[in-house]
Short mmCIF file of C-alpha atoms and ligand atoms in Angstrom, two decimals:
data_model
loop_
_atom_site.label_atom_id
_atom_site.label_comp_id
_atom_site.label_asym_id
_atom_site.label_seq_id
_atom_site.Cartn_x
_atom_site.Cartn_y
_atom_site.Cartn_z
CA MET A 1 -8.92 -17.89 -0.60
CA TYR A 2 -10.75 -16.48 -3.61
CA LEU A 3 -8.89 -13.89 -5.40
CA TYR A 4 -9.25 -11.97 -8.80
CA ASN A 5 -6.67 -12.88 -11.05
CA SER A 6 -5.91 -9.81 -13.80
CA ALA A 7 -4.19 -12.68 -15.81
CA THR A 8 -7.11 -14.97 -16.32
CA HIS A 9 -9.79 -11.98 -15.91
CA LYS A 10 -11.81 -14.04 -13.10
CA LYS A 11 -11.69 -14.44 -9.45
CA GLU A 12 -10.09 -17.96 -8.96
CA GLU A 13 -9.25 -20.06 -5.73
CA PHE A 14 -5.84 -18.97 -4.70
CA LYS A 15 -3.27 -21.88 -5.15
CA THR A 16 0.38 -21.92 -4.74
CA HIS A 17 3.17 -24.07 -6.05
CA THR A 18 3.96 -25.28 -2.50
CA PRO A 19 1.11 -26.13 -0.53
CA GLY A 20 0.67 -23.59 2.38
CA ARG A 21 3.54 -21.45 1.40
CA VAL A 22 3.16 -17.98 -0.61
CA GLU A 23 6.09 -16.56 -2.67
CA MET A 24 4.71 -13.01 -3.20
CA TYR A 25 6.44 -10.02 -4.81
CA THR A 26 5.44 -6.57 -4.58
CA CYS A 27 6.78 -3.82 -7.26
CA GLY A 28 8.34 -1.21 -4.74
CA PRO A 29 8.32 2.53 -5.01
CA THR A 30 10.73 4.56 -7.26
CA VAL A 31 12.45 6.52 -4.63
CA TYR A 32 12.84 10.10 -6.60
CA HIS A 33 10.17 11.74 -4.47
CA PHE A 34 7.91 11.20 -1.52
CA ALA A 35 5.17 8.47 -1.96
CA HIS A 36 1.71 10.15 -2.66
CA ILE A 37 -1.21 8.79 -0.60
CA GLY A 38 -2.39 7.11 -4.04
CA ASN A 39 0.83 5.09 -3.87
CA LEU A 40 0.17 4.17 -0.31
CA ARG A 41 -3.32 2.94 -1.14
CA SER A 42 -1.60 -0.04 -3.19
CA TYR A 43 0.75 -0.60 -0.29
CA ILE A 44 -1.98 -0.55 2.05
CA MET A 45 -4.12 -2.94 0.38
CA GLU A 46 -1.20 -5.53 -0.05
CA ASP A 47 -0.39 -5.25 3.19
CA VAL A 48 -3.75 -6.51 4.15
CA LEU A 49 -3.56 -9.08 1.37
CA GLU A 50 -0.40 -10.95 3.04
CA LYS A 51 -1.47 -10.28 6.54
CA TYR A 52 -4.73 -12.12 5.55
CA LEU A 53 -2.89 -14.93 3.91
CA ARG A 54 -0.63 -15.22 7.08
CA PHE A 55 -3.81 -14.76 9.43
CA ALA A 56 -5.78 -17.77 7.00
CA GLY A 57 -2.50 -20.15 7.95
CA TYR A 58 0.13 -19.50 5.00
CA ASP A 59 3.64 -19.07 5.43
CA VAL A 60 4.43 -16.27 3.32
CA ASN A 61 7.62 -14.83 2.00
CA ARG A 62 7.06 -11.53 0.62
CA VAL A 63 9.77 -9.58 -1.46
CA MET A 64 9.93 -6.08 -2.78
CA ASN A 65 12.34 -3.96 -4.84
CA ILE A 66 13.06 -0.51 -4.40
CA THR A 67 13.60 1.42 -7.70
CA ASP A 68 16.89 3.43 -7.64
CA VAL A 69 18.04 3.03 -10.94
CA GLY A 70 16.60 2.70 -14.45
CA HIS A 71 13.07 4.02 -14.39
CA LEU A 72 12.84 6.91 -17.35
CA SER A 73 10.12 9.18 -16.99
CA SER A 74 7.96 7.05 -19.73
CA ASP A 75 7.46 3.44 -18.73
CA ALA A 76 8.36 2.95 -22.46
CA ASP A 77 12.02 3.60 -21.65
CA THR A 78 12.22 7.05 -23.09
CA GLY A 79 12.68 10.33 -21.22
CA GLU A 80 15.28 10.90 -18.48
CA ASP A 81 15.81 8.51 -15.69
CA LYS A 82 13.63 9.55 -12.36
CA MET A 83 16.12 9.41 -9.89
CA LEU A 84 18.52 11.82 -11.77
CA LYS A 85 15.57 13.74 -12.17
CA GLY A 86 15.13 14.04 -8.40
CA ALA A 87 19.19 14.67 -8.02
CA LYS A 88 18.90 17.52 -9.99
CA ARG A 89 15.83 18.82 -8.72
CA GLU A 90 17.43 19.08 -5.15
CA ASN A 91 20.93 19.36 -6.15
CA LYS A 92 22.14 15.88 -4.48
CA THR A 93 23.65 12.76 -5.50
CA VAL A 94 21.40 9.94 -6.82
CA LEU A 95 22.38 7.91 -3.73
CA ASP A 96 21.73 10.68 -1.34
CA ILE A 97 18.29 10.88 -3.37
CA ALA A 98 17.54 7.40 -2.81
CA LYS A 99 18.69 6.96 0.70
CA PHE A 100 16.48 9.89 1.92
CA TYR A 101 13.35 9.18 -0.02
CA THR A 102 13.70 5.42 1.04
CA ASP A 103 13.75 6.06 4.72
CA ALA A 104 10.98 8.92 4.05
CA PHE A 105 8.83 5.78 2.37
CA PHE A 106 9.46 3.49 5.12
CA ASP A 107 8.51 5.99 7.62
CA ASP A 108 5.13 6.79 5.87
CA CYS A 109 4.73 2.78 6.21
CA ARG A 110 5.20 2.75 9.62
CA LYS A 111 2.94 5.69 10.62
CA LEU A 112 0.14 3.38 8.08
CA ASN A 113 0.86 0.16 9.78
CA ILE A 114 2.29 -1.34 6.86
CA LYS A 115 4.53 -4.38 7.74
CA THR A 116 8.15 -4.38 6.17
CA PRO A 117 8.49 -6.96 3.63
CA ASP A 118 10.64 -10.11 4.48
CA VAL A 119 13.11 -8.75 1.88
CA VAL A 120 13.45 -5.57 0.57
CA GLN A 121 16.07 -5.01 -2.26
CA PRO A 122 17.19 -1.88 -3.94
CA ALA A 123 17.48 -2.40 -7.66
CA THR A 124 21.17 -1.07 -7.42
CA GLY A 125 22.22 -4.16 -5.36
CA CYS A 126 21.45 -7.09 -7.78
CA VAL A 127 23.03 -6.08 -11.24
CA GLU A 128 24.49 -9.60 -11.41
CA GLU A 129 21.30 -11.19 -11.40
CA TYR A 130 19.92 -8.95 -14.27
CA ILE A 131 23.32 -9.15 -16.10
CA LYS A 132 22.78 -13.27 -15.97
CA ILE A 133 19.38 -13.57 -17.12
CA ILE A 134 20.35 -10.88 -20.07
CA THR A 135 23.19 -13.05 -21.20
CA ARG A 136 20.87 -16.15 -21.37
CA LEU A 137 17.99 -14.12 -23.30
CA MET A 138 21.03 -12.83 -26.03
CA ASP A 139 21.93 -16.14 -26.32
CA THR A 140 18.77 -17.60 -27.11
CA GLY A 141 18.05 -14.78 -29.18
CA TYR A 142 15.17 -13.39 -27.03
CA ALA A 143 17.18 -10.16 -27.12
CA TYR A 144 19.31 -8.10 -29.47
CA PHE A 145 21.93 -5.46 -29.42
CA ALA A 146 21.13 -2.13 -31.21
CA GLY A 147 22.30 1.55 -30.83
CA GLY A 148 24.32 0.62 -27.77
CA ASN A 149 21.46 -0.95 -25.51
CA VAL A 150 20.32 -4.42 -25.28
CA TYR A 151 16.69 -4.65 -26.23
CA PHE A 152 13.89 -7.60 -25.45
CA ASP A 153 12.72 -8.97 -28.84
CA THR A 154 8.87 -9.43 -28.30
CA SER A 155 8.43 -10.71 -31.99
CA ARG A 156 9.72 -13.95 -30.54
CA LEU A 157 6.92 -14.56 -28.30
CA SER A 158 3.92 -16.38 -29.35
CA ARG A 159 1.85 -14.01 -26.93
CA TYR A 160 2.99 -11.11 -25.79
CA TYR A 161 0.78 -10.70 -22.70
CA ILE A 162 -1.46 -7.95 -22.31
CA PHE A 163 -3.57 -7.90 -18.97
CA ASN A 164 -7.55 -7.15 -18.96
CA ASP A 165 -8.32 -3.23 -18.69
CA HIS A 166 -5.83 -2.64 -21.38
CA ASP A 167 -6.21 -2.83 -25.42
CA GLU A 168 -3.87 -1.88 -28.39
CA ASP A 169 -4.55 1.63 -27.61
CA ASP A 170 -2.40 1.65 -24.27
CA LEU A 171 0.43 0.44 -26.45
CA ALA A 172 0.88 3.70 -27.38
CA VAL A 173 2.30 4.27 -24.09
CA GLY A 174 5.64 5.15 -25.91
CA VAL A 175 4.43 8.54 -26.99
CA ARG A 176 2.89 9.35 -23.48
CA GLU A 177 4.01 12.34 -22.06
CA GLY A 178 5.18 13.94 -25.67
CA VAL A 179 8.58 11.68 -25.89
CA GLU A 180 9.90 10.42 -28.60
CA GLU A 181 9.64 6.69 -29.46
CA ASP A 182 13.04 5.03 -29.50
CA ALA A 183 14.19 4.17 -33.21
CA ASN A 184 16.42 1.17 -31.92
CA LYS A 185 13.46 -1.14 -31.13
CA ARG A 186 12.49 -3.61 -34.06
CA ASN A 187 9.20 -3.95 -32.52
CA LYS A 188 7.15 -1.14 -31.06
CA ASN A 189 6.83 -3.06 -27.72
CA ASP A 190 10.34 -4.35 -27.37
CA PHE A 191 12.11 -2.83 -24.24
CA VAL A 192 15.29 -2.20 -22.85
CA LEU A 193 17.16 -4.47 -20.83
CA TRP A 194 20.57 -2.78 -20.60
CA PHE A 195 21.13 0.92 -21.33
CA THR A 196 24.81 2.29 -22.61
CA LYS A 197 25.60 5.05 -24.55
CA SER A 198 22.72 6.08 -26.27
CA LYS A 199 20.95 7.05 -22.93
CA PHE A 200 23.96 7.57 -21.15
CA GLU A 201 25.36 10.76 -20.91
CA ASP A 202 24.41 11.75 -17.21
CA GLN A 203 24.04 8.68 -15.75
CA ALA A 204 25.58 8.61 -12.26
CA LEU A 205 25.26 4.97 -11.48
CA LYS A 206 27.09 2.67 -14.04
CA TRP A 207 28.24 -1.00 -14.17
CA ASP A 208 30.43 -3.04 -16.40
CA SER A 209 28.58 -5.30 -18.28
CA PRO A 210 29.15 -7.55 -21.41
CA TRP A 211 27.55 -4.99 -23.68
CA GLY A 212 29.62 -2.23 -22.35
CA VAL A 213 29.33 -0.07 -19.06
CA GLY A 214 25.75 0.82 -18.35
CA TYR A 215 22.94 0.44 -16.46
CA PRO A 216 19.82 -2.03 -16.34
CA GLY A 217 16.01 -1.09 -17.59
CA TRP A 218 13.37 -0.91 -15.09
CA HIS A 219 11.44 -4.26 -16.08
CA ILE A 220 14.29 -6.57 -15.50
CA GLU A 221 15.00 -5.50 -11.72
CA CYS A 222 11.70 -6.96 -10.55
CA SER A 223 12.47 -10.13 -12.58
CA GLY A 224 15.90 -10.51 -11.26
CA ILE A 225 15.18 -9.55 -7.61
CA SER A 226 12.24 -11.97 -7.47
CA MET A 227 13.97 -15.00 -8.84
CA LYS A 228 16.80 -14.46 -6.56
CA TYR A 229 14.55 -14.20 -3.52
CA ASN A 230 11.45 -16.17 -4.07
CA GLY A 231 12.97 -18.54 -6.58
CA GLU A 232 11.67 -19.69 -10.22
CA PHE A 233 8.10 -20.32 -9.15
CA LEU A 234 6.47 -17.07 -7.73
CA ASP A 235 2.72 -17.58 -6.72
CA LEU A 236 1.34 -14.02 -6.43
CA HIS A 237 2.86 -10.74 -8.17
CA CYS A 238 1.22 -7.34 -6.78
CA GLY A 239 1.43 -3.53 -7.92
CA GLY A 240 -0.63 -0.86 -9.07
CA VAL A 241 -3.08 -1.12 -11.80
CA ASP A 242 -0.44 1.42 -13.91
CA ASN A 243 2.06 -1.36 -13.46
CA ALA A 244 0.29 -4.05 -15.65
CA PHE A 245 1.09 -2.67 -18.75
CA PRO A 246 3.98 -2.56 -20.06
CA HIS A 247 5.95 -3.21 -16.52
CA HIS A 248 4.19 -6.57 -15.60
CA THR A 249 3.78 -7.59 -19.40
CA ASN A 250 7.41 -7.24 -19.97
CA GLU A 251 8.49 -8.92 -16.75
CA ILE A 252 6.43 -12.00 -17.99
CA ALA A 253 8.16 -11.85 -21.25
CA GLN A 254 11.67 -11.81 -19.87
CA SER A 255 10.90 -13.98 -17.20
CA GLU A 256 9.27 -16.93 -18.73
CA SER A 257 11.70 -16.51 -22.05
CA TYR A 258 14.45 -16.94 -19.37
CA LEU A 259 13.12 -19.54 -17.50
CA GLY A 260 11.23 -21.82 -20.21
CA HIS A 261 8.41 -22.40 -17.89
CA PRO A 262 5.63 -20.70 -16.70
CA TRP A 263 6.52 -17.91 -14.09
CA CYS A 264 3.67 -16.38 -12.00
CA PRO A 265 -0.03 -17.66 -12.29
CA HIS A 266 -1.47 -14.80 -10.11
CA TRP A 267 -1.42 -11.29 -10.34
CA PHE A 268 -2.76 -8.57 -8.02
CA HIS A 269 -3.58 -5.15 -9.06
CA VAL A 270 -4.83 -2.26 -7.00
CA HIS A 271 -6.82 0.36 -8.92
CA HIS A 272 -6.06 4.21 -8.53
CA LEU A 273 -6.95 6.57 -6.00
CA ASN A 274 -7.70 9.77 -7.90
CA ASP A 275 -8.24 13.43 -6.58
CA PRO A 276 -10.76 15.53 -8.20
CA ALA A 277 -8.28 16.59 -10.94
CA GLY A 278 -7.38 13.42 -12.10
CA LYS A 279 -5.00 10.65 -11.19
CA MET A 280 -2.30 11.44 -8.91
CA SER A 281 1.24 11.80 -9.89
CA LYS A 282 4.69 12.54 -8.09
CA SER A 283 5.82 14.53 -11.14
CA LYS A 284 2.80 16.89 -10.72
CA GLY A 285 4.51 19.28 -8.19
CA GLU A 286 2.39 19.83 -5.13
CA PHE A 287 0.93 16.38 -4.07
CA LEU A 288 -0.82 14.55 -1.10
CA THR A 289 1.43 12.85 1.26
CA VAL A 290 1.28 11.36 4.74
CA SER A 291 2.94 14.41 6.00
CA LEU A 292 0.36 16.65 4.62
CA LEU A 293 -2.52 14.77 6.36
CA GLU A 294 -0.61 14.94 9.52
CA LYS A 295 0.19 18.31 8.93
CA LYS A 296 -3.69 18.94 8.74
CA GLY A 297 -4.25 16.81 12.13
CA TYR A 298 -5.25 13.80 10.44
CA ASP A 299 -4.32 10.43 11.92
CA PRO A 300 -2.78 8.54 9.23
CA LEU A 301 -4.69 5.64 10.43
CA ALA A 302 -7.68 7.44 9.45
CA TYR A 303 -6.59 7.05 5.72
CA ARG A 304 -5.77 3.60 5.97
CA TRP A 305 -9.59 3.08 7.53
CA PHE A 306 -10.54 5.01 4.60
CA CYS A 307 -8.80 2.81 2.08
CA LEU A 308 -9.85 -0.39 3.65
CA GLN A 309 -13.52 0.53 3.56
CA SER A 310 -13.53 0.47 -0.46
CA HIS A 311 -12.77 -2.65 -2.54
CA TYR A 312 -8.98 -2.65 -4.06
CA ARG A 313 -10.55 -3.15 -7.59
CA LYS A 314 -12.62 -0.12 -7.62
CA THR A 315 -11.04 3.42 -8.30
CA LEU A 316 -11.10 5.34 -5.16
CA LEU A 317 -11.56 9.47 -5.20
CA PHE A 318 -9.91 11.36 -2.68
CA THR A 319 -11.43 14.36 -1.34
CA TRP A 320 -11.12 15.95 2.27
CA GLU A 321 -14.77 15.62 2.76
CA ASN A 322 -14.29 11.82 2.33
CA LEU A 323 -11.23 11.72 4.67
CA ASP A 324 -13.18 13.76 7.13
CA ASN A 325 -16.08 11.16 7.22
CA ALA A 326 -13.54 8.15 7.49
CA ALA A 327 -11.89 9.95 10.46
CA ALA A 328 -14.93 10.59 12.18
CA ALA A 329 -16.42 6.93 11.52
CA TYR A 330 -12.88 5.72 12.68
CA ASN A 331 -12.93 7.96 16.06
CA LYS A 332 -16.68 6.91 16.55
CA LEU A 333 -15.47 3.04 16.56
CA LEU A 334 -12.57 3.56 18.64
CA ASN A 335 -14.65 5.20 21.31
CA ARG A 336 -17.19 2.32 21.34
CA ILE A 337 -14.05 -0.05 21.66
CA ALA A 338 -13.22 1.92 24.53
CA SER A 339 -16.31 1.44 26.48
CA LEU A 340 -15.85 -1.96 26.44
CA LYS A 341 -15.31 -3.48 30.12
CA PRO A 342 -13.00 -6.56 29.71
CA GLU A 343 -13.08 -7.22 33.54
CA ASP A 344 -16.62 -8.03 32.96
CA SER A 345 -16.16 -11.65 31.74
CA ASP A 346 -13.87 -14.48 30.43
CA VAL A 347 -13.46 -15.21 26.75
CA ASP A 348 -15.73 -17.58 25.23
CA GLN A 349 -13.36 -19.64 23.06
CA THR A 350 -16.49 -21.07 20.90
CA VAL A 351 -17.97 -17.47 20.05
CA PHE A 352 -14.12 -16.56 19.31
CA GLU A 353 -13.54 -19.36 17.13
CA GLU A 354 -17.07 -18.88 15.22
CA TYR A 355 -16.33 -15.15 14.43
CA LYS A 356 -12.88 -15.67 13.16
CA ALA A 357 -13.95 -18.66 10.85
CA LYS A 358 -16.64 -15.87 9.27
CA PHE A 359 -14.00 -13.31 9.20
CA ILE A 360 -11.66 -15.74 7.34
CA GLN A 361 -14.21 -16.68 4.87
CA GLN A 362 -16.02 -13.34 4.34
CA VAL A 363 -13.01 -11.54 3.92
CA GLY A 364 -11.27 -14.46 1.84
CA ASN A 365 -13.88 -13.37 -1.04
CA ASP A 366 -11.44 -11.43 -2.82
CA LEU A 367 -10.03 -9.49 -0.16
CA ASN A 368 -13.29 -8.05 0.86
CA THR A 369 -11.91 -5.47 3.35
CA SER A 370 -15.20 -3.41 3.74
CA MET A 371 -16.60 -6.70 5.08
CA ALA A 372 -13.46 -7.19 7.31
CA VAL A 373 -14.52 -3.60 8.97
CA THR A 374 -18.20 -4.10 9.13
CA ALA A 375 -16.92 -7.58 11.50
CA VAL A 376 -15.71 -5.34 13.79
CA PHE A 377 -18.65 -3.67 14.07
CA ASP A 378 -20.76 -6.92 14.46
CA ALA A 379 -18.38 -8.25 16.92
CA LEU A 380 -19.16 -5.32 19.18
CA LYS A 381 -23.10 -6.45 19.04
CA ALA A 382 -21.97 -10.15 19.55
CA LYS A 383 -24.35 -11.49 22.13
CA THR A 384 -21.26 -12.45 24.58
CA GLY A 385 -19.05 -10.54 27.24
CA ASP A 386 -16.99 -7.52 26.69
CA ALA A 387 -13.63 -9.96 27.10
CA THR A 388 -14.71 -11.70 24.11
CA ARG A 389 -15.64 -8.69 22.18
CA LEU A 390 -12.20 -7.67 22.74
CA ALA A 391 -10.65 -10.59 21.75
CA ILE A 392 -12.14 -10.87 18.50
CA ILE A 393 -11.54 -7.06 17.74
CA GLY A 394 -7.96 -7.68 18.60
CA GLU A 395 -7.86 -10.95 16.00
CA PHE A 396 -9.38 -9.42 13.25
CA ASP A 397 -6.91 -6.29 13.96
CA LYS A 398 -4.09 -8.39 12.79
CA VAL A 399 -5.20 -8.28 9.60
CA LEU A 400 -7.03 -4.50 9.62
CA SER A 401 -3.95 -3.27 11.42
CA LEU A 402 -5.73 0.10 12.81
CA SER A 403 -4.34 -0.16 16.17
CA LEU A 404 -7.80 -0.53 17.38
CA LEU A 405 -6.92 -2.13 20.90
CA GLU A 406 -4.20 0.39 21.58
CA LYS A 407 -5.94 3.56 20.67
CA ALA A 408 -8.97 2.31 22.44
CA ALA A 409 -6.96 1.70 25.59
CA ALA A 410 -5.01 5.20 25.34
CA ILE A 411 -8.45 6.69 25.18
CA ARG A 412 -9.57 4.79 28.27
CA GLU A 413 -6.51 5.84 29.88
CA LYS A 414 -6.98 9.50 29.21
CA ALA A 415 -10.47 9.17 30.39
CA ALA A 416 -9.42 7.79 33.82
CA GLN A 417 -6.70 10.48 34.25
CA ALA A 418 -9.16 13.18 33.71
CA THR A 419 -11.64 11.35 36.08
CA THR A 420 -8.63 11.60 38.63
CA ALA A 421 -8.12 15.34 37.62
CA GLY A 422 -11.61 16.02 38.35
CA GLY A 423 -11.07 14.62 42.16
CA GLY A 424 -14.39 12.94 42.67
CA ASP A 425 -15.85 16.17 43.06
CA TYR A 426 -17.41 16.39 39.70
CA VAL A 427 -19.22 13.43 38.10
CA VAL A 428 -20.22 13.29 34.15
CA THR A 429 -22.75 11.31 33.00
CA GLY A 430 -23.74 10.71 29.40
CA GLU A 431 -23.83 8.19 26.57
CA GLY A 432 -21.11 6.04 27.87
CA ASP A 433 -18.30 7.36 25.66
CA PRO A 434 -15.09 7.70 28.00
CA ALA A 435 -13.26 10.19 25.24
CA ILE A 436 -16.16 12.83 25.88
CA ASP A 437 -16.34 11.97 29.14
CA ALA A 438 -12.77 13.23 29.47
CA LEU A 439 -13.37 16.06 27.49
CA VAL A 440 -16.35 17.38 29.59
CA LEU A 441 -14.18 16.74 32.84
CA GLN A 442 -10.92 18.98 30.97
CA ARG A 443 -13.47 21.79 30.41
CA TYR A 444 -14.46 21.71 34.10
CA GLU A 445 -10.50 21.53 35.17
CA ALA A 446 -10.10 24.33 32.58
CA LYS A 447 -12.87 26.81 34.31
CA LYS A 448 -11.71 25.92 37.71
CA ALA A 449 -8.21 26.92 36.73
CA LYS A 450 -9.98 29.98 35.32
CA ASN A 451 -8.49 29.19 31.87
CA PHE A 452 -11.40 30.13 30.02
CA ALA A 453 -10.08 30.26 26.47
CA GLU A 454 -9.01 26.55 26.95
CA ALA A 455 -12.74 25.84 28.43
CA ASP A 456 -14.25 27.74 25.30
CA ARG A 457 -12.06 25.71 23.12
CA ILE A 458 -13.28 22.56 24.51
CA ARG A 459 -16.93 23.54 24.52
CA ASP A 460 -16.35 24.40 20.41
CA GLU A 461 -14.93 20.63 20.04
CA LEU A 462 -17.46 19.36 21.71
CA LYS A 463 -20.29 21.02 19.68
CA ALA A 464 -18.36 20.07 16.57
CA GLN A 465 -18.68 16.45 17.59
CA GLY A 466 -22.65 17.06 18.50
CA VAL A 467 -22.35 16.91 22.11
CA GLU A 468 -24.57 19.05 24.17
CA ILE A 469 -23.62 19.57 27.80
CA THR A 470 -25.82 20.26 30.71
CA ASP A 471 -24.66 21.27 34.13
CA ILE A 472 -26.05 19.57 36.82
CA LYS A 473 -25.55 19.59 40.68
CA GLY A 474 -22.17 18.06 41.63
CA GLY A 475 -21.26 17.58 37.77
CA ALA A 476 -22.51 17.63 34.24
CA SER A 477 -24.37 15.51 32.04
CA TRP A 478 -24.19 15.50 27.98
CA LYS A 479 -25.86 13.82 24.93
CA ARG A 480 -25.57 13.58 21.29
CA VAL A 481 -28.27 15.98 19.37
P1 AMP B 1 6.20 4.32 -8.34
O1 AMP B 1 6.96 4.67 -7.03
O2 AMP B 1 5.50 5.18 -9.04
O3 AMP B 1 6.82 3.43 -9.08
O4 AMP B 1 4.58 3.63 -7.88
C1 AMP B 1 4.79 2.44 -6.50
C2 AMP B 1 3.60 2.02 -6.52
O5 AMP B 1 2.16 2.91 -6.57
C3 AMP B 1 3.28 1.09 -7.73
O6 AMP B 1 2.98 -0.06 -7.56
C4 AMP B 1 2.15 1.96 -8.84
O7 AMP B 1 1.63 1.29 -9.88
C5 AMP B 1 1.02 2.55 -7.39
N1 AMP B 1 0.79 3.45 -7.85
C6 AMP B 1 0.88 4.81 -8.48
N2 AMP B 1 -0.26 5.57 -8.59
C7 AMP B 1 -1.21 5.18 -7.86
C8 AMP B 1 -2.13 5.97 -7.59
N3 AMP B 1 -2.81 7.10 -8.08
N4 AMP B 1 -3.42 5.12 -6.98
C9 AMP B 1 -2.97 3.77 -6.51
N5 AMP B 1 -1.78 3.40 -6.68
C10 AMP B 1 -0.96 3.91 -7.58
ZN1 ZN B 2 8.21 -4.43 -10.71
#
């Protein structure tokens, strides 16, 4: 696979420390609120990456943290702990908030067909790891104690790594959101490894440590959790692009100073989903969630489709119109798959393997997900039987996870039920779309039962899909206009 690496600023052949095995780490959510659909864009793209790697034959160990302590409202260690903010907002304990929003996050993931990583570790469960790392950093002079906190000393590094897309101006992150800079820092990029009294007044969760009772900083959790479950050589680290600096920069600084050798060669950053008002944020009051999409009648997988159609390294603009277009295209594809007739033929293994090899090669070009979607349309047109087409589509869906075969089968099933309901006395002919056939039959059934309101509703639904019905003797025929 060729993958863009934001650490080297170029597309590279993806290589791993142990051939055939990928140690993969993903920065997980901060569970003080629901995930917005921007956060979930990152998790969808990382999910496709993991599934692609497995599909291409790698053995993958994927680890993710859950941030339930230490992430302050500014990424540069100032402001309030986000978890505490959530607890105050809802008048609950930090633990209740963490549990509720962790469950909500995995509910959203399930709806979006995002697989749960092999290891999911809440940050509060690994404090011993952080203390072990910080102790060595103190012993070797990479960390210092000031004003009650332990800081990483970035002046000890020959190079404090800054990813591409970031320059010196971004280092002013400490003054973002109008928050004061921390006067204890010796250098402006130094960051907190362990908090005690200076930030401590209200902190609900605290642990004993060699530097006093306190709690870990945000960055140390990812290094600690990754080293515990991925080992000392990580192959692939993922996150949204806003994590690149300072979070990932700081992860590299502390991990490599602790280990004494390079830690993770490959960095994968997903660019943001923006709404027309700008960057999405959980702290902005009302924000877009999967539940809101559902409430408005969208299938969450139509959102997954929307994300897959664009490249992960491009900013993606969310509008309802864009989502409507994606939902219509997704439904159209499902209906086309539903019209395939698997009983027509056997699977042609040669064609199947040929399509699979092409898919691995095309999608392996920097995770080209729009090409992966196009590959499904190509499979529909393949010069072969329907059974082979369906087998190819099912195979591609191991990476896409759009439930293509399941949803197409449900459409077929609904159509079959509707035909039975018609009792065979009413024949629908059209353009070979079982979902439309079913609606036309349902309209007939409604009229027969004198449920004219329902019949009109179905007629309007068909009209909205551009379908025109003509009553003919013994049934109806339809066409798209
Ligand atoms: P958080 O819960 O704030 O720690 O963020 C969870 C993940 O979502 C991180 O990987 C972020 O980098 C990512 N993220 C945050 N905002 C966006 C956005 N608008 N679009 C895509 N990813 C985002
Ligand atoms: Zn992280």
